[in-house]
Amino acid sequence: MRKSQVTDVVSIKFKPCGKVYYFAPNGTAPQEGDRVVVETSSGKEVALCAQGVHAVADDRVVQPLQPVLRVADEQDLQTLENNKKREAEAFQICKKKIVEHGLDMKLVEVECSFEGNKITFFFTSEGRVDFRELVKDLASVFRSRIELRQIGVRDEAKALGGIGMCGRPFCCSEFLSEFYPVSTKMAKVQNLSLNPKKISGCCGRLMCCLRYEQEAYEDLVKTVPKNGAFVQTPDGYGNVTQIDLLRQTVKVRLDGSGPMEQKLYTAEQVAAIPGGRPRAGEPLPDVLKYVPPAKKTEPEKVKDEWADIVLLDEYQDEEKQKARRERLAAAEKAEQEARAKYEGQHRSGRSRRRGGRGGHGGGQKQGEEKPQQQRQGQNANKPRQQQSKKPQPKKPEGEKPQAKPAQENAEKKPNPNHRRRRRPSNKPKQSKPEE
């Protein structure tokens, strides 16, 4: 078998997102990103080197190849800047001329050749336009060759640029070198809405991104039955009501079930019946080859010999936690003891105050005896040792109560929460002397 021959070429682009053309190196060695001057059918042009000298097969090259003249120098770059200023001026003049002639056309872009002998005007229009008079006026103004070229709305979007509905720059103005055909069938296969506003781009045509995943969806469609197909499932026969290509699942309404009863199956669990549902009386074919997977048996757990070994760090952590728990328990126990002691002192102080008020006539005159029922009730609440004691003789009315020893008073501490009340004095009031 004869090997294919190769040719050394240089890849050149005239626009950042334009097509790539092959040129002969002609003894030059430009690098990627360099500006070069090339020879074209319309004269000399300044272009961008997309790839340096490399070899390609002869069947990919259209002979004869145009040569690369040189790498652009400072003078060539200055000429390119002057041509851009001339293009901006020509754009404004052409817009005024279009309005004067009343032509139904929209000017998009202007290009001036490197040598300055030709100016090309790109415009869009819904129909054909008679621009012969416009060409004469422009030729008289610029004194050079004038060319008007009508382009489509996609080329207009590529030249102007913008932001798409996805929030990113237009694909055509960012990386697409040429346009590929897009149809509504692609939207149907991808289960998208057929609303023109949702599947159309800013140019008014179908979005270019519909084609990106078309091949993947075409492969997925082959593995899933169509919507409405008569299929066989592990639970019986039925019709497909819904398809999810990405998840590879289908919803089936089984025969004999309600219209709203549907079951979800994977693509492997269903099989389409060739020819659809058979006629009445004919047997239902068995075409399902799905085999349910066997249940996985859990392997026996092997005892880990190192599981019972406690590392040093873990042991130290447990010791710290144990000491912390002991400190918390001791603090809680001390708090409970202090609370119980405080409550006991509070109760004893309150009971002493009640007994003292009864002895000094808080609600009863001195010398009066309490009723029998009240005495019985007080005796019932007292301990048996106190009830068995003999009643003490009453003190004379004028005698003062004896003071308790200082040692006994020192043992009983006053209650800080008790509000001290002023007791009535038994001293007779002194009358004022009469004047």
Short mmCIF file of C-alpha atoms in Angstrom, two decimals:
data_model
loop_
_atom_site.label_atom_id
_atom_site.label_comp_id
_atom_site.label_asym_id
_atom_site.label_seq_id
_atom_site.Cartn_x
_atom_site.Cartn_y
_atom_site.Cartn_z
CA MET A 1 0.00 0.00 0.00
CA ARG A 2 1.36 3.39 -1.02
CA LYS A 3 1.86 5.89 1.77
CA SER A 4 0.21 9.30 1.42
CA GLN A 5 2.60 12.18 0.81
CA VAL A 6 2.71 15.27 3.02
CA THR A 7 3.30 18.95 2.40
CA ASP A 8 4.70 21.66 4.66
CA VAL A 9 2.18 24.46 5.19
CA VAL A 10 1.44 27.42 7.48
CA SER A 11 -2.09 27.83 8.94
CA ILE A 12 -3.40 31.38 8.49
CA LYS A 13 -6.59 33.13 9.75
CA PHE A 14 -7.81 36.51 8.52
CA LYS A 15 -10.18 36.96 11.50
CA PRO A 16 -9.86 35.75 15.10
CA CYS A 17 -12.80 33.33 14.65
CA GLY A 18 -12.54 32.89 10.89
CA LYS A 19 -11.67 29.88 8.80
CA VAL A 20 -8.15 28.47 8.66
CA TYR A 21 -6.37 28.51 5.29
CA TYR A 22 -3.15 26.81 4.25
CA PHE A 23 -0.30 28.86 2.74
CA ALA A 24 3.13 27.86 1.55
CA PRO A 25 5.95 28.84 3.97
CA ASN A 26 8.06 30.23 1.10
CA GLY A 27 11.21 30.09 3.22
CA THR A 28 9.69 31.88 6.24
CA ALA A 29 9.21 30.46 9.74
CA PRO A 30 6.43 32.42 11.47
CA GLN A 31 5.33 31.43 14.96
CA GLU A 32 1.82 31.10 16.31
CA GLY A 33 0.29 34.55 16.98
CA ASP A 34 2.57 36.47 14.59
CA ARG A 35 1.24 38.92 12.04
CA VAL A 36 2.24 37.96 8.49
CA VAL A 37 1.80 39.44 5.03
CA VAL A 38 0.38 36.91 2.55
CA GLU A 39 -0.48 36.97 -1.13
CA THR A 40 -4.18 36.40 -1.97
CA SER A 41 -6.29 36.45 -5.10
CA SER A 42 -7.29 40.06 -4.35
CA GLY A 43 -3.80 41.29 -3.46
CA LYS A 44 -1.66 41.52 -0.36
CA GLU A 45 -3.30 41.11 3.08
CA VAL A 46 -2.17 41.10 6.69
CA ALA A 47 -3.30 37.93 8.52
CA LEU A 48 -2.73 36.04 11.78
CA CYS A 49 -0.59 32.91 12.00
CA ALA A 50 -2.68 30.16 13.66
CA GLN A 51 0.05 27.49 13.47
CA GLY A 52 3.65 27.53 12.35
CA VAL A 53 5.21 25.36 9.70
CA HIS A 54 3.79 21.82 9.90
CA ALA A 55 3.08 18.90 7.60
CA VAL A 56 -0.35 17.88 6.32
CA ALA A 57 -1.51 15.22 3.91
CA ASP A 58 -1.73 16.14 0.23
CA ASP A 59 -5.42 15.24 0.07
CA ARG A 60 -6.18 18.12 2.50
CA VAL A 61 -4.36 20.75 0.43
CA VAL A 62 -5.82 22.57 -2.57
CA GLN A 63 -3.07 23.34 -5.03
CA PRO A 64 -1.58 25.78 -5.87
CA LEU A 65 -0.80 27.24 -2.43
CA GLN A 66 -0.41 30.98 -2.04
CA PRO A 67 2.89 32.03 -0.41
CA VAL A 68 3.63 33.80 2.84
CA LEU A 69 5.61 36.91 1.84
CA ARG A 70 7.09 37.94 5.18
CA VAL A 71 6.46 38.49 8.86
CA ALA A 72 4.82 41.90 9.33
CA ASP A 73 7.21 44.66 10.40
CA GLU A 74 6.50 48.04 12.02
CA GLN A 75 5.67 49.72 8.72
CA ASP A 76 3.11 47.03 7.86
CA LEU A 77 1.46 47.37 11.28
CA GLN A 78 1.30 51.17 10.87
CA THR A 79 -0.42 50.73 7.50
CA LEU A 80 -2.92 48.39 9.17
CA GLU A 81 -3.76 51.04 11.80
CA ASN A 82 -4.30 53.69 9.11
CA ASN A 83 -6.67 51.35 7.26
CA LYS A 84 -8.75 50.85 10.45
CA LYS A 85 -9.20 54.61 10.80
CA ARG A 86 -10.23 54.77 7.15
CA GLU A 87 -12.78 51.97 7.73
CA ALA A 88 -14.43 53.90 10.61
CA GLU A 89 -14.70 57.00 8.43
CA ALA A 90 -16.12 55.02 5.52
CA PHE A 91 -18.72 53.42 7.80
CA GLN A 92 -20.18 56.81 8.80
CA ILE A 93 -20.22 58.12 5.23
CA CYS A 94 -21.94 54.99 3.90
CA LYS A 95 -24.68 55.20 6.58
CA LYS A 96 -25.51 58.77 5.49
CA LYS A 97 -25.60 57.75 1.83
CA ILE A 98 -28.00 54.87 2.61
CA VAL A 99 -30.39 57.28 4.33
CA GLU A 100 -30.18 59.75 1.41
CA HIS A 101 -31.06 57.05 -1.13
CA GLY A 102 -33.78 55.58 1.11
CA LEU A 103 -32.54 52.00 0.85
CA ASP A 104 -33.88 49.22 3.08
CA MET A 105 -30.53 47.88 4.24
CA LYS A 106 -28.48 47.77 7.44
CA LEU A 107 -24.74 48.40 7.29
CA VAL A 108 -22.80 45.92 9.45
CA GLU A 109 -19.07 46.15 8.76
CA VAL A 110 -16.48 47.78 6.48
CA GLU A 111 -13.16 46.27 5.37
CA CYS A 112 -10.35 48.10 3.65
CA SER A 113 -7.68 46.14 1.76
CA PHE A 114 -4.04 46.31 2.86
CA GLU A 115 -2.98 48.15 -0.27
CA GLY A 116 -5.94 50.57 0.03
CA ASN A 117 -7.29 50.03 -3.47
CA LYS A 118 -10.52 48.29 -2.42
CA ILE A 119 -13.24 48.88 0.22
CA THR A 120 -15.87 46.22 0.98
CA PHE A 121 -19.18 47.10 2.69
CA PHE A 122 -21.16 44.28 4.40
CA PHE A 123 -24.90 44.78 4.96
CA THR A 124 -28.06 42.83 5.77
CA SER A 125 -31.50 43.14 4.23
CA GLU A 126 -34.71 41.14 4.13
CA GLY A 127 -34.89 41.21 0.34
CA ARG A 128 -32.94 42.29 -2.71
CA VAL A 129 -31.67 45.89 -2.84
CA ASP A 130 -30.80 48.00 -5.90
CA PHE A 131 -27.66 49.80 -4.69
CA ARG A 132 -26.15 50.84 -8.06
CA GLU A 133 -26.56 54.55 -7.37
CA LEU A 134 -25.08 54.08 -3.89
CA VAL A 135 -21.96 52.45 -5.37
CA LYS A 136 -21.44 55.40 -7.72
CA ASP A 137 -21.63 57.92 -4.87
CA LEU A 138 -19.20 55.92 -2.71
CA ALA A 139 -16.74 55.51 -5.59
CA SER A 140 -16.75 59.27 -6.22
CA VAL A 141 -15.99 59.92 -2.54
CA PHE A 142 -13.22 57.34 -1.87
CA ARG A 143 -11.68 57.14 -5.37
CA SER A 144 -11.17 53.39 -5.07
CA ARG A 145 -12.88 50.13 -5.92
CA ILE A 146 -16.19 49.69 -4.03
CA GLU A 147 -17.86 46.34 -3.28
CA LEU A 148 -21.17 45.82 -1.45
CA ARG A 149 -21.82 42.32 -0.10
CA GLN A 150 -25.06 41.10 1.48
CA ILE A 151 -24.68 38.70 4.45
CA GLY A 152 -27.07 36.74 6.67
CA VAL A 153 -28.19 37.39 10.22
CA ARG A 154 -25.78 34.77 11.57
CA ASP A 155 -22.83 36.49 9.94
CA GLU A 156 -24.10 39.77 11.39
CA ALA A 157 -24.17 38.30 14.92
CA LYS A 158 -20.67 36.91 14.42
CA ALA A 159 -19.32 40.29 13.28
CA LEU A 160 -21.01 42.36 15.98
CA GLY A 161 -20.76 39.90 18.91
CA GLY A 162 -22.85 39.96 22.07
CA ILE A 163 -24.06 37.95 25.07
CA GLY A 164 -26.37 34.98 24.65
CA MET A 165 -29.19 33.79 26.90
CA CYS A 166 -26.71 31.50 28.67
CA GLY A 167 -24.79 34.54 29.92
CA ARG A 168 -21.69 33.86 27.80
CA PRO A 169 -20.43 35.49 24.55
CA PHE A 170 -21.81 34.20 21.27
CA CYS A 171 -20.29 30.90 20.22
CA CYS A 172 -20.00 32.16 16.63
CA SER A 173 -17.95 35.20 17.70
CA GLU A 174 -15.82 33.29 20.22
CA PHE A 175 -14.67 29.97 18.73
CA LEU A 176 -16.90 28.76 15.86
CA SER A 177 -15.00 29.06 12.58
CA GLU A 178 -18.02 28.16 10.42
CA PHE A 179 -21.76 27.61 10.75
CA TYR A 180 -23.30 24.14 10.80
CA PRO A 181 -26.93 23.38 9.88
CA VAL A 182 -29.36 23.17 12.83
CA SER A 183 -32.94 21.83 12.63
CA THR A 184 -35.96 21.55 14.91
CA LYS A 185 -35.54 17.75 14.84
CA MET A 186 -32.57 18.19 17.16
CA ALA A 187 -34.77 19.97 19.68
CA LYS A 188 -37.35 17.16 19.48
CA VAL A 189 -34.72 14.45 20.04
CA GLN A 190 -33.37 16.32 23.08
CA ASN A 191 -36.92 16.64 24.47
CA LEU A 192 -36.80 20.46 24.46
CA SER A 193 -39.65 22.90 24.19
CA LEU A 194 -40.48 23.80 20.60
CA ASN A 195 -41.21 27.40 21.57
CA PRO A 196 -39.18 29.55 19.10
CA LYS A 197 -38.28 32.03 21.83
CA LYS A 198 -36.60 29.32 23.91
CA ILE A 199 -34.61 27.55 21.19
CA SER A 200 -33.64 30.59 19.09
CA GLY A 201 -30.61 32.79 19.57
CA CYS A 202 -30.27 36.57 19.41
CA CYS A 203 -29.89 36.34 15.63
CA GLY A 204 -33.39 34.87 15.32
CA ARG A 205 -32.16 31.47 14.12
CA LEU A 206 -31.95 28.18 16.01
CA MET A 207 -29.16 28.13 18.59
CA CYS A 208 -25.87 26.64 17.42
CA CYS A 209 -25.46 24.77 20.72
CA LEU A 210 -28.33 22.41 19.79
CA ARG A 211 -25.84 20.56 17.63
CA TYR A 212 -23.18 20.04 20.30
CA GLU A 213 -24.87 17.05 22.03
CA GLN A 214 -26.89 15.76 19.10
CA GLU A 215 -24.67 12.73 18.48
CA ALA A 216 -24.86 11.69 22.15
CA TYR A 217 -28.66 11.93 22.14
CA GLU A 218 -28.87 9.91 18.93
CA ASP A 219 -26.92 7.10 20.60
CA LEU A 220 -29.15 7.23 23.70
CA VAL A 221 -32.34 7.07 21.64
CA LYS A 222 -31.29 3.69 20.23
CA THR A 223 -31.33 2.10 23.71
CA VAL A 224 -34.76 3.36 24.85
CA PRO A 225 -38.18 2.51 23.32
CA LYS A 226 -40.17 5.35 21.78
CA ASN A 227 -42.93 7.18 23.56
CA GLY A 228 -46.23 5.27 23.16
CA ALA A 229 -44.56 1.98 22.19
CA PHE A 230 -46.05 -1.35 23.34
CA VAL A 231 -43.48 -2.99 25.62
CA GLN A 232 -42.98 -5.99 27.87
CA THR A 233 -41.87 -5.50 31.47
CA PRO A 234 -41.20 -7.87 34.39
CA ASP A 235 -44.70 -7.00 35.67
CA GLY A 236 -46.52 -7.53 32.36
CA TYR A 237 -47.31 -5.65 29.16
CA GLY A 238 -48.09 -1.96 28.74
CA ASN A 239 -47.47 1.27 26.85
CA VAL A 240 -44.68 3.79 27.37
CA THR A 241 -45.95 7.16 28.59
CA GLN A 242 -42.74 9.08 29.33
CA ILE A 243 -39.03 8.82 28.47
CA ASP A 244 -35.94 10.21 30.21
CA LEU A 245 -32.98 9.79 27.88
CA LEU A 246 -30.26 11.02 30.22
CA ARG A 247 -31.33 8.80 33.13
CA GLN A 248 -32.24 5.92 30.76
CA THR A 249 -35.63 5.39 32.43
CA VAL A 250 -39.20 5.02 31.10
CA LYS A 251 -42.66 5.19 32.65
CA VAL A 252 -45.09 2.45 31.61
CA ARG A 253 -48.85 2.19 32.09
CA LEU A 254 -49.52 -1.54 32.47
CA ASP A 255 -52.55 -3.23 30.96
CA GLY A 256 -55.41 -3.54 33.41
CA SER A 257 -54.23 -0.64 35.59
CA GLY A 258 -55.82 2.76 35.94
CA PRO A 259 -55.03 5.61 33.55
CA MET A 260 -53.00 7.41 36.24
CA GLU A 261 -51.13 4.33 37.50
CA GLN A 262 -47.62 4.26 36.05
CA LYS A 263 -44.48 2.38 36.96
CA LEU A 264 -40.89 3.43 36.47
CA TYR A 265 -38.44 1.04 34.80
CA THR A 266 -34.91 1.26 33.49
CA ALA A 267 -34.18 0.80 29.80
CA GLU A 268 -32.86 -2.72 30.47
CA GLN A 269 -36.09 -3.83 32.15
CA VAL A 270 -38.35 -3.19 29.14
CA ALA A 271 -38.40 -4.54 25.59
CA ALA A 272 -40.42 -3.14 22.69
CA ILE A 273 -42.76 -5.55 20.88
CA PRO A 274 -41.97 -5.54 17.12
CA GLY A 275 -45.00 -4.39 15.17
CA GLY A 276 -46.76 -2.97 18.23
CA ARG A 277 -49.71 -4.50 20.06
CA PRO A 278 -50.92 -7.74 18.40
CA ARG A 279 -54.51 -8.15 17.26
CA ALA A 280 -57.23 -9.57 19.47
CA GLY A 281 -56.85 -13.34 19.89
CA GLU A 282 -53.18 -13.43 18.95
CA PRO A 283 -50.71 -14.49 21.67
CA LEU A 284 -48.42 -11.89 23.21
CA PRO A 285 -44.80 -12.55 22.22
CA ASP A 286 -42.13 -12.97 24.89
CA VAL A 287 -39.19 -10.77 23.89
CA LEU A 288 -37.91 -9.68 27.29
CA LYS A 289 -34.35 -10.84 27.99
CA TYR A 290 -33.91 -9.04 31.30
CA VAL A 291 -32.41 -11.13 34.10
CA PRO A 292 -32.72 -9.64 37.58
CA PRO A 293 -29.35 -9.36 39.33
CA ALA A 294 -28.65 -11.87 42.07
CA LYS A 295 -28.70 -10.63 45.62
CA LYS A 296 -25.27 -9.90 46.95
CA THR A 297 -24.31 -11.98 49.96
CA GLU A 298 -22.43 -10.09 52.61
CA PRO A 299 -19.01 -11.59 53.29
CA GLU A 300 -18.32 -12.97 56.72
CA LYS A 301 -16.89 -10.40 59.04
CA VAL A 302 -13.34 -11.25 60.07
CA LYS A 303 -12.44 -10.24 63.57
CA ASP A 304 -9.82 -7.57 63.59
CA GLU A 305 -7.02 -8.45 65.99
CA TRP A 306 -6.11 -4.80 66.39
CA ALA A 307 -9.65 -3.63 67.17
CA ASP A 308 -9.34 -4.26 70.95
CA ILE A 309 -6.02 -2.46 71.22
CA VAL A 310 -6.41 1.05 72.61
CA LEU A 311 -3.92 3.56 71.37
CA LEU A 312 -2.06 5.80 73.77
CA ASP A 313 -3.76 8.98 72.58
CA GLU A 314 -7.22 7.44 72.97
CA TYR A 315 -6.31 6.13 76.46
CA GLN A 316 -5.14 9.57 77.52
CA ASP A 317 -8.34 11.13 76.19
CA GLU A 318 -10.46 8.68 78.18
CA GLU A 319 -8.50 9.46 81.36
CA LYS A 320 -9.04 13.20 80.84
CA GLN A 321 -12.75 12.70 80.27
CA LYS A 322 -13.05 10.54 83.39
CA ALA A 323 -11.26 13.14 85.56
CA ARG A 324 -13.48 15.87 84.14
CA ARG A 325 -16.62 13.87 84.95
CA GLU A 326 -15.41 13.34 88.53
CA ARG A 327 -14.77 17.08 88.99
CA LEU A 328 -18.22 17.92 87.67
CA ALA A 329 -19.86 15.34 89.99
CA ALA A 330 -17.99 16.70 93.03
CA ALA A 331 -18.97 20.28 92.22
CA GLU A 332 -22.62 19.28 91.78
CA LYS A 333 -22.61 17.38 95.09
CA ALA A 334 -21.12 20.39 96.95
CA GLU A 335 -23.73 22.66 95.43
CA GLN A 336 -26.57 20.36 96.57
CA GLU A 337 -25.19 20.19 100.13
CA ALA A 338 -24.90 24.00 100.32
CA ARG A 339 -28.47 24.40 99.07
CA ALA A 340 -29.81 21.86 101.62
CA LYS A 341 -27.95 23.56 104.47
CA TYR A 342 -29.26 26.96 103.46
CA GLU A 343 -32.87 25.71 103.25
CA GLY A 344 -32.58 24.07 106.70
CA GLN A 345 -31.34 27.30 108.30
CA HIS A 346 -34.14 29.22 106.64
CA ARG A 347 -36.81 26.84 108.02
CA SER A 348 -35.38 26.85 111.59
CA GLY A 349 -35.22 30.67 111.67
CA ARG A 350 -38.78 30.95 110.46
CA SER A 351 -40.08 28.49 113.11
CA ARG A 352 -38.26 30.41 115.91
CA ARG A 353 -39.83 33.65 114.80
CA ARG A 354 -43.32 32.14 114.90
CA GLY A 355 -42.81 30.83 118.48
CA GLY A 356 -41.43 34.18 119.70
CA ARG A 357 -44.40 36.18 118.45
CA GLY A 358 -46.83 33.90 120.38
CA GLY A 359 -44.99 34.38 123.70
CA HIS A 360 -44.91 38.20 123.59
CA GLY A 361 -48.52 38.91 122.67
CA GLY A 362 -48.27 39.16 118.85
CA GLY A 363 -51.99 38.33 118.57
CA GLN A 364 -52.96 37.50 122.15
CA LYS A 365 -52.90 39.41 125.39
CA GLN A 366 -50.56 38.40 128.20
CA GLY A 367 -52.11 36.18 130.80
CA GLU A 368 -54.87 34.84 128.47
CA GLU A 369 -55.06 31.14 127.96
CA LYS A 370 -55.36 29.66 124.48
CA PRO A 371 -58.48 27.73 123.57
CA GLN A 372 -58.47 24.05 124.23
CA GLN A 373 -58.63 23.02 120.53
CA GLN A 374 -55.68 25.25 119.68
CA ARG A 375 -53.66 23.86 122.55
CA GLN A 376 -54.44 20.34 121.43
CA GLY A 377 -53.36 21.12 117.88
CA GLN A 378 -50.07 22.57 119.04
CA ASN A 379 -49.44 19.57 121.24
CA ALA A 380 -50.16 17.26 118.32
CA ASN A 381 -47.50 18.95 116.17
CA LYS A 382 -44.86 18.82 118.95
CA PRO A 383 -42.74 15.75 119.52
CA ARG A 384 -43.80 13.27 122.18
CA GLN A 385 -40.96 14.24 124.52
CA GLN A 386 -42.16 17.85 124.55
CA GLN A 387 -45.82 16.80 125.12
CA SER A 388 -44.87 14.71 128.12
CA LYS A 389 -43.16 17.61 129.88
CA LYS A 390 -45.01 19.29 132.66
CA PRO A 391 -46.36 22.75 132.01
CA GLN A 392 -44.13 25.45 133.45
CA PRO A 393 -45.65 27.87 135.94
CA LYS A 394 -46.66 31.23 134.60
CA LYS A 395 -44.47 34.15 135.38
CA PRO A 396 -45.87 37.13 137.19
CA GLU A 397 -47.21 39.88 134.98
CA GLY A 398 -44.69 42.54 135.93
CA GLU A 399 -41.60 40.31 135.73
CA LYS A 400 -39.43 40.57 132.61
CA PRO A 401 -38.25 37.49 130.72
CA GLN A 402 -34.77 36.36 131.55
CA ALA A 403 -32.15 36.94 128.88
CA LYS A 404 -30.69 33.86 127.19
CA PRO A 405 -27.01 33.13 127.66
CA ALA A 406 -24.65 34.83 125.25
CA GLN A 407 -23.18 31.49 124.19
CA GLU A 408 -26.62 30.22 123.02
CA ASN A 409 -27.31 33.43 121.09
CA ALA A 410 -23.93 33.26 119.40
CA GLU A 411 -24.63 29.76 118.07
CA LYS A 412 -27.81 30.84 116.25
CA LYS A 413 -26.90 32.97 113.28
CA PRO A 414 -29.47 35.39 111.88
CA ASN A 415 -31.07 34.56 108.53
CA PRO A 416 -29.92 37.12 105.92
CA ASN A 417 -33.14 36.77 103.90
CA HIS A 418 -35.38 37.43 106.90
CA ARG A 419 -36.74 40.91 107.17
CA ARG A 420 -36.42 42.10 110.75
CA ARG A 421 -39.66 43.33 112.27
CA ARG A 422 -39.97 45.73 115.11
CA ARG A 423 -41.60 44.08 118.12
CA PRO A 424 -43.97 46.00 120.39
CA SER A 425 -42.42 47.20 123.67
CA ASN A 426 -44.02 46.39 127.09
CA LYS A 427 -42.83 49.62 128.66
CA PRO A 428 -45.62 52.00 129.58
CA LYS A 429 -45.79 55.13 127.49
CA GLN A 430 -44.70 58.31 129.32
CA SER A 431 -47.30 61.00 129.27
CA LYS A 432 -46.27 64.55 128.51
CA PRO A 433 -46.25 66.88 131.55
CA GLU A 434 -49.08 69.29 131.65
CA GLU A 435 -48.18 72.89 131.26
#
